[in-house]
mmCIF file of C-alpha atoms in Angstrom:
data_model
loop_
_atom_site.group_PDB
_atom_site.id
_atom_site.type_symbol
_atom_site.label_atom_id
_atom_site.label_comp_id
_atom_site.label_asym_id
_atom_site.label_seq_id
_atom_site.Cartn_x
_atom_site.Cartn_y
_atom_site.Cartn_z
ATOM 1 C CA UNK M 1 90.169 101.904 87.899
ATOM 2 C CA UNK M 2 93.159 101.755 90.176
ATOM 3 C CA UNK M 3 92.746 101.076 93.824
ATOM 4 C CA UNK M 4 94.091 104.264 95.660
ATOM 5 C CA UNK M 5 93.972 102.647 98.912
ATOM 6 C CA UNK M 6 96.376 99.804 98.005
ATOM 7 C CA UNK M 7 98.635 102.470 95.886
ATOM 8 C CA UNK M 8 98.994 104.779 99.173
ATOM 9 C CA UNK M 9 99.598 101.877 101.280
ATOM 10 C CA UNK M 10 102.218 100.394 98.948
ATOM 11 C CA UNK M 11 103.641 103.570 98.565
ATOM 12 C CA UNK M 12 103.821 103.845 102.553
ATOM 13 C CA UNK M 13 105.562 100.799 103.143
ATOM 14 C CA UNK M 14 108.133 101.189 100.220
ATOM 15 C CA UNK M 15 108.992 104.905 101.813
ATOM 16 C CA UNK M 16 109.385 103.193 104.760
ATOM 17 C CA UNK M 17 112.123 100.363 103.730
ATOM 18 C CA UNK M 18 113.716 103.699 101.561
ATOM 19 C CA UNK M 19 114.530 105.809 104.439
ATOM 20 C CA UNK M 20 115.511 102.658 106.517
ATOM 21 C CA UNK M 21 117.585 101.586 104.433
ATOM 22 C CA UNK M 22 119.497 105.347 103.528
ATOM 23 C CA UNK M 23 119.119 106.554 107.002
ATOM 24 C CA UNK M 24 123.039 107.594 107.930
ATOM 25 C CA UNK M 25 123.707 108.445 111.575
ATOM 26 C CA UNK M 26 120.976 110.810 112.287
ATOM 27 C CA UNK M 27 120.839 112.618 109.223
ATOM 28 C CA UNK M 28 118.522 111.989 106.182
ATOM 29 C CA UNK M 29 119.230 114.263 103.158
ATOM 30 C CA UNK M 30 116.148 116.050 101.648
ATOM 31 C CA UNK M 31 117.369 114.855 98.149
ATOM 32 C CA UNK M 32 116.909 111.373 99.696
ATOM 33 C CA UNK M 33 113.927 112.310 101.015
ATOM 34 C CA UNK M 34 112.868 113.617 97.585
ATOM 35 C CA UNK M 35 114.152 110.557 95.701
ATOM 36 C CA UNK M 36 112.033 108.050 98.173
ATOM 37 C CA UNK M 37 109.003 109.804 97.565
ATOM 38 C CA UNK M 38 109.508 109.399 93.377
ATOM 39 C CA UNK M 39 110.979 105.765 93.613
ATOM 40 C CA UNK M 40 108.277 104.529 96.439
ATOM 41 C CA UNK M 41 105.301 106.559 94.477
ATOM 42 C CA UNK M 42 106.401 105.039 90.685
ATOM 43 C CA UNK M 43 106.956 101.405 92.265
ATOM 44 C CA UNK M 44 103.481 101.550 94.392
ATOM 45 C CA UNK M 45 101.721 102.740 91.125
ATOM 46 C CA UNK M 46 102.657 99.142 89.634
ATOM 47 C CA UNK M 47 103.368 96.958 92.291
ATOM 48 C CA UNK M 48 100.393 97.533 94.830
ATOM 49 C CA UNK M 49 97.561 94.916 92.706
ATOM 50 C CA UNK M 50 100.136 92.453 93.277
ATOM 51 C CA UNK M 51 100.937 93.575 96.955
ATOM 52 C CA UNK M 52 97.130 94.415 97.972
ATOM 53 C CA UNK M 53 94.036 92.197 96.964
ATOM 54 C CA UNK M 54 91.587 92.747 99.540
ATOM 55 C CA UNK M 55 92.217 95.347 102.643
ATOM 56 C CA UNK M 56 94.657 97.887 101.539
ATOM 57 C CA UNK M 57 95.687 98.654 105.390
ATOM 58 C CA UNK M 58 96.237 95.060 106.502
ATOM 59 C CA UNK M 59 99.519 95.233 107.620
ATOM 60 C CA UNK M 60 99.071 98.709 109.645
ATOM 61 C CA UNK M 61 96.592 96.634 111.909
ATOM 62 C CA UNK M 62 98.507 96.885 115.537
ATOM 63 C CA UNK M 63 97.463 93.550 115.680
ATOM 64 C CA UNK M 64 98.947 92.074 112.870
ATOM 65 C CA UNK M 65 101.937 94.237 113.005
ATOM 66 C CA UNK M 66 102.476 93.356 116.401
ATOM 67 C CA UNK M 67 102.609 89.236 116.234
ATOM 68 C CA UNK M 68 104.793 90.018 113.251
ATOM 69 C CA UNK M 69 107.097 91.699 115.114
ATOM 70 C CA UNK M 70 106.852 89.506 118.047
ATOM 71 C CA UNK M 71 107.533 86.278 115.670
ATOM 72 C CA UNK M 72 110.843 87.928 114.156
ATOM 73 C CA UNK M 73 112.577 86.443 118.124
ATOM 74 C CA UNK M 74 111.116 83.075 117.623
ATOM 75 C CA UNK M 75 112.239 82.726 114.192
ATOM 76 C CA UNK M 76 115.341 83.512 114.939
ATOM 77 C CA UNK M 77 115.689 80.863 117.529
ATOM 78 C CA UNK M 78 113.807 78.047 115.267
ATOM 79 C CA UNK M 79 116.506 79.348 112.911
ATOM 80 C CA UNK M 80 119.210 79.163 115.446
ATOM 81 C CA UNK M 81 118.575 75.700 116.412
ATOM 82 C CA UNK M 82 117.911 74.495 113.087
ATOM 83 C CA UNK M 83 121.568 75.681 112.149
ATOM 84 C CA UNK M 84 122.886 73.772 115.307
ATOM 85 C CA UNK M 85 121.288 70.523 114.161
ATOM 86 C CA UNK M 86 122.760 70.826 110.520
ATOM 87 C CA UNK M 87 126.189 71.460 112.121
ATOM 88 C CA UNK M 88 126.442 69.131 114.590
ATOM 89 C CA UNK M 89 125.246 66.440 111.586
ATOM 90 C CA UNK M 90 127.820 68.316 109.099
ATOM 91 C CA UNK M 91 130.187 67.888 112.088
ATOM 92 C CA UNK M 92 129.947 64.090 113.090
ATOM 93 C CA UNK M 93 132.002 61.445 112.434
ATOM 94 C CA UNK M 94 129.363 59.633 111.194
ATOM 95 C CA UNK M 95 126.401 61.079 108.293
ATOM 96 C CA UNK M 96 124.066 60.924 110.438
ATOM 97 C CA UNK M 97 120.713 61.744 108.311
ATOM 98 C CA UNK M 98 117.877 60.002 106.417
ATOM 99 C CA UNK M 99 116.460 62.105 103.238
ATOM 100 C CA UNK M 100 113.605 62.247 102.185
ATOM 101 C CA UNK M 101 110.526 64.255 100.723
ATOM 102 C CA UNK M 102 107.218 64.443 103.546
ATOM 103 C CA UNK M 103 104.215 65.939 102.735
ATOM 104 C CA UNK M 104 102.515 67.881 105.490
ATOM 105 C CA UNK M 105 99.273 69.654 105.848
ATOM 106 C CA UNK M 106 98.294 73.478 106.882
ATOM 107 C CA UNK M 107 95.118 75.038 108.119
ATOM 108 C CA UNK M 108 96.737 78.083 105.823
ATOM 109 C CA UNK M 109 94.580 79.125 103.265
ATOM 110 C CA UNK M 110 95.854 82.688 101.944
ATOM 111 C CA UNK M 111 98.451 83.036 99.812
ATOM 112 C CA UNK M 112 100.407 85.428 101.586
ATOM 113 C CA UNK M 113 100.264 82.961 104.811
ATOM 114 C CA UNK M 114 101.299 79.762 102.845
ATOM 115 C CA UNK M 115 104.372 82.097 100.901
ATOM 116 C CA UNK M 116 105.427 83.055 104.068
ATOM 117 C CA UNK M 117 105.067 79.312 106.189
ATOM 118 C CA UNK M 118 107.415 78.097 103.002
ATOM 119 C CA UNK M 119 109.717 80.945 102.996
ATOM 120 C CA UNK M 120 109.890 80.320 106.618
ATOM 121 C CA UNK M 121 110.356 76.735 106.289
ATOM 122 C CA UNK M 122 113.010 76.744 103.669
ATOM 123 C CA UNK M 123 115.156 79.284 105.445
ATOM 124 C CA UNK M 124 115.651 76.974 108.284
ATOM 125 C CA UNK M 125 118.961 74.466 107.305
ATOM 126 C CA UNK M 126 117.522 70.920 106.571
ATOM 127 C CA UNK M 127 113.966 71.691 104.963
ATOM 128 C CA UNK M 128 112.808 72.531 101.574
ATOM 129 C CA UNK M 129 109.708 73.762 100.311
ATOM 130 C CA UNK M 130 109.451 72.047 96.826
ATOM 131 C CA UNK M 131 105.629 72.445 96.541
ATOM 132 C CA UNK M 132 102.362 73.714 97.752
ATOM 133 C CA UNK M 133 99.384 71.849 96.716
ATOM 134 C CA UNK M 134 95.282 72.250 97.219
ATOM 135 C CA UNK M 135 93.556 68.652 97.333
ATOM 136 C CA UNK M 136 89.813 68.942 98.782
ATOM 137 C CA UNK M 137 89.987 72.030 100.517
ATOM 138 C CA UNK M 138 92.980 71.404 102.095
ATOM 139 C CA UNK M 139 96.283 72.895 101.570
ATOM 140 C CA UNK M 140 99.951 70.847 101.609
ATOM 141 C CA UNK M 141 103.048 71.209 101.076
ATOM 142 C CA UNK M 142 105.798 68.796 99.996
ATOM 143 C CA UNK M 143 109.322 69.337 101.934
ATOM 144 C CA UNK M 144 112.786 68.094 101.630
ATOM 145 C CA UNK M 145 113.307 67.335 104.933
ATOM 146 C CA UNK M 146 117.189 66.473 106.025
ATOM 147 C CA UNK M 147 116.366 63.862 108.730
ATOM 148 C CA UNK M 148 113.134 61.983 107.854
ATOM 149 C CA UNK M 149 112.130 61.193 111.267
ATOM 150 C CA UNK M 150 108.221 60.831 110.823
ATOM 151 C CA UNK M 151 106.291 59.858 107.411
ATOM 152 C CA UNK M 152 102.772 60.503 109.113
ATOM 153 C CA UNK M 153 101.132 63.636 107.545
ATOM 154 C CA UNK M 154 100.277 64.819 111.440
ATOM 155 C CA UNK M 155 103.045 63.857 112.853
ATOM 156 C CA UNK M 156 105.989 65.581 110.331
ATOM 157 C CA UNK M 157 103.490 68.283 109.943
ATOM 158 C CA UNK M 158 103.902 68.972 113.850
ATOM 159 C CA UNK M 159 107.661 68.886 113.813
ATOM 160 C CA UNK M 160 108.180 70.603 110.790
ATOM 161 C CA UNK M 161 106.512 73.410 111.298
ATOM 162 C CA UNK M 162 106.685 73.927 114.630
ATOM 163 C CA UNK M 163 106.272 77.349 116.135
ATOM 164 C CA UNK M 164 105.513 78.796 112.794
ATOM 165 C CA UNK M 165 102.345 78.048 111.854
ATOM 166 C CA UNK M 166 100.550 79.717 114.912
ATOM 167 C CA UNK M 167 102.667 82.901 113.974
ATOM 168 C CA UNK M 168 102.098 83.033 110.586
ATOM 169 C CA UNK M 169 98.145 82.232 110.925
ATOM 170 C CA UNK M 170 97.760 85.770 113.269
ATOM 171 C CA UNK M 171 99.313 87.605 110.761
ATOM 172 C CA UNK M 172 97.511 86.603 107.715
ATOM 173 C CA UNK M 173 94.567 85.968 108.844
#
């Protein structure tokens, strides 16, 4: 039996992104309208069980919703100084940078929280997420880091992700 909840929700948040996205100038068509409702109703009826696994209204928690919204600043100056760094190395004279693959730990343990600590990791210049791994109840993650400046777990863990964890860890709770 399908899970209305997580269908209405999907459906919700796909409707959403639809009339964002073909909102013109203060007008929105009716046939737009009309098409959102099919498109976001037929891609909710397959896509919410991969979307929605426990609480179907997670994301409409003011809460949640508003540390997401709050983070989207301070990723965008993590991502702003992270494409300063890779520029000014890019830049210099001299290659100034020492590979290498860290692994770091996370207090992260849903999957929505770890996807999005990676996603936000990679899309800063100079890291890659390559892997996430579980080892004894503990959750890591192997990065391609640009300038290897710590090989402690702690220590790279710290620097590497930064302001993100925190962020990520109120929203996925």
């Amino acid at each position: 039996m399908k899970n209305y909840k997580a269908i209405f929700s999907t459906f919700i948040l796909c409707f959403i992104f639809w009339i964002l996205y073909t909102y013109s100038g203060g007008k929105v068509d009716s046939e737009e309208v009309v098409a959102g409702i099919i498109v976001s109703f037929i891609v909710a009826l397959f896509s919410s069980k991969f979307f929605i696994r426990e609480d179907a209204f997670w994301l409409f928690n003011f809460k949640r919703l508003g540390s997401l919204i709050a983070f989207i600043p301070i990723y965008f100056v993590e991502l702003f100084k992270a494409n300063l760094d890779v520029a000014l190395r890019a830049l210099s004279p001299k290659v100034n940078i020492n590979p290498g693959i860290v692994k770091i730990e996370t207090e992260l343990k849903s999957d929505y929280g770890l996807s999005m600590l990676a996603n936000c990791i990679t899309l800063t210049p100079g890291t890659i997420t390559m892997d996430i791994v579980e080892q004894k109840n503990k959750c890591y993650m192997y990065i391609h880091w640009i300038d290897v400046k710590d090989k402690n777990i702690e220590a790279a863990s710290d620097k590497i992700k930064g302001n993100f964890e925190p962020w990520v860890r109120r929203i996925f709770r």
